[in-house]
Short mmCIF file of C-alpha atoms in Angstrom, two decimals:
data_model
loop_
_atom_site.label_atom_id
_atom_site.label_comp_id
_atom_site.label_asym_id
_atom_site.label_seq_id
_atom_site.Cartn_x
_atom_site.Cartn_y
_atom_site.Cartn_z
CA UNK A 1 9.05 -2.84 5.66
CA UNK A 2 8.43 -4.64 2.35
CA UNK A 3 6.89 -7.80 3.80
CA UNK A 4 3.21 -6.81 3.34
CA UNK A 5 3.53 -5.94 -0.38
CA UNK A 6 2.84 -9.44 -1.68
CA UNK A 7 -0.33 -10.06 0.34
CA UNK A 8 -1.45 -6.46 -0.21
CA UNK A 9 -1.40 -6.67 -3.99
CA UNK A 10 -2.95 -10.15 -3.87
CA UNK A 11 -5.85 -9.06 -1.67
CA UNK A 12 -6.84 -5.93 -3.62
CA UNK A 13 -8.62 -7.89 -6.39
CA UNK A 14 -10.23 -10.09 -3.74
CA UNK A 15 -11.90 -7.26 -1.84
CA UNK A 16 -12.90 -5.03 -4.77
CA UNK A 17 -15.41 -5.70 -7.54
CA UNK A 18 -13.84 -6.94 -10.77
CA UNK A 19 -14.82 -3.83 -12.74
CA UNK A 20 -12.76 -1.50 -10.50
CA UNK A 21 -9.89 -3.75 -9.35
CA UNK A 22 -7.61 -2.84 -12.28
CA UNK A 23 -8.15 0.88 -11.85
CA UNK A 24 -7.60 0.63 -8.11
CA UNK A 25 -4.33 -1.25 -8.60
CA UNK A 26 -3.23 1.38 -11.14
CA UNK A 27 -4.09 4.16 -8.67
CA UNK A 28 -2.15 2.43 -5.89
CA UNK A 29 0.86 2.01 -8.18
CA UNK A 30 0.65 5.64 -9.33
CA UNK A 31 0.47 6.97 -5.78
CA UNK A 32 3.51 4.85 -4.90
CA UNK A 33 5.45 6.29 -7.83
CA UNK A 34 4.41 9.82 -6.90
CA UNK A 35 5.43 9.21 -3.28
CA UNK A 36 8.80 7.83 -4.29
CA UNK A 37 9.47 10.85 -6.49
CA UNK A 38 8.34 13.33 -3.83
CA UNK A 39 10.17 11.53 -1.04
CA UNK A 40 13.42 11.37 -3.00
CA UNK A 41 13.14 15.02 -3.90
CA UNK A 42 12.44 16.02 -0.28
CA UNK A 43 15.36 13.95 1.02
CA UNK A 44 17.69 15.65 -1.47
CA UNK A 45 16.29 19.06 -0.56
CA UNK A 46 16.76 18.43 3.16
CA UNK A 47 20.32 17.21 2.56
CA UNK A 48 21.09 20.37 0.58
CA UNK A 49 19.51 22.78 3.06
CA UNK A 50 20.94 21.25 6.22
CA UNK A 51 24.29 20.12 4.80
CA UNK A 52 23.95 16.61 6.18
CA UNK A 53 21.68 13.57 6.20
CA UNK A 54 20.31 14.00 9.76
CA UNK A 55 17.12 15.83 8.80
CA UNK A 56 16.52 13.38 5.96
CA UNK A 57 16.77 10.42 8.32
CA UNK A 58 14.30 12.09 10.69
CA UNK A 59 11.92 12.71 7.79
CA UNK A 60 12.13 9.07 6.64
CA UNK A 61 11.62 7.84 10.20
CA UNK A 62 8.56 10.07 10.59
CA UNK A 63 7.11 8.89 7.27
CA UNK A 64 7.54 5.24 8.25
CA UNK A 65 5.94 5.84 11.66
CA UNK A 66 3.03 7.65 10.00
CA UNK A 67 2.54 4.67 7.66
CA UNK A 68 2.54 2.31 10.65
CA UNK A 69 -0.02 4.47 12.46
CA UNK A 70 -2.29 4.59 9.41
CA UNK A 71 -2.03 0.83 8.95
CA UNK A 72 -2.81 0.19 12.62
CA UNK A 73 -5.87 2.45 12.38
CA UNK A 74 -7.46 0.39 9.59
CA UNK A 75 -10.70 -1.41 10.37
CA UNK A 76 -10.26 -5.04 9.32
CA UNK A 77 -13.53 -6.44 10.65
CA UNK A 78 -15.53 -5.61 7.51
CA UNK A 79 -16.17 -8.17 4.81
CA UNK A 80 -16.37 -6.96 1.24
CA UNK A 81 -15.73 -7.90 -2.36
CA UNK A 82 -15.91 -11.55 -3.35
CA UNK A 83 -16.47 -12.72 0.21
CA UNK A 84 -19.90 -11.05 0.17
CA UNK A 85 -20.83 -12.48 -3.23
CA UNK A 86 -21.03 -16.03 -2.03
CA UNK A 87 -19.02 -19.15 -1.81
CA UNK A 88 -16.00 -18.95 -4.12
CA UNK A 89 -14.57 -22.43 -3.59
CA UNK A 90 -12.99 -24.11 -6.56
CA UNK A 91 -14.57 -27.29 -7.87
CA UNK A 92 -12.16 -30.19 -7.75
CA UNK A 93 -12.52 -33.15 -10.08
CA UNK A 94 -11.10 -36.41 -8.76
#
């Protein structure tokens, strides 16, 4: 579940222009924090209402499956960001 985090945060500055990459990373981080707060609150609420963790586990399973479906629906064939701007190879001095 956590395996794509490293490449995800490394690729964001690569596909976005430099003037918006910082703001986009801040927005992604903020949405993650909001989701973790809301998810924790909802899990606690479901535990309190139902008297057990069963509904909470179903909610977490549904949220993970929704995330998988959204990820699978992404279109990865587009090229954007630095790849469009030209060759970005590093010069090597030998």
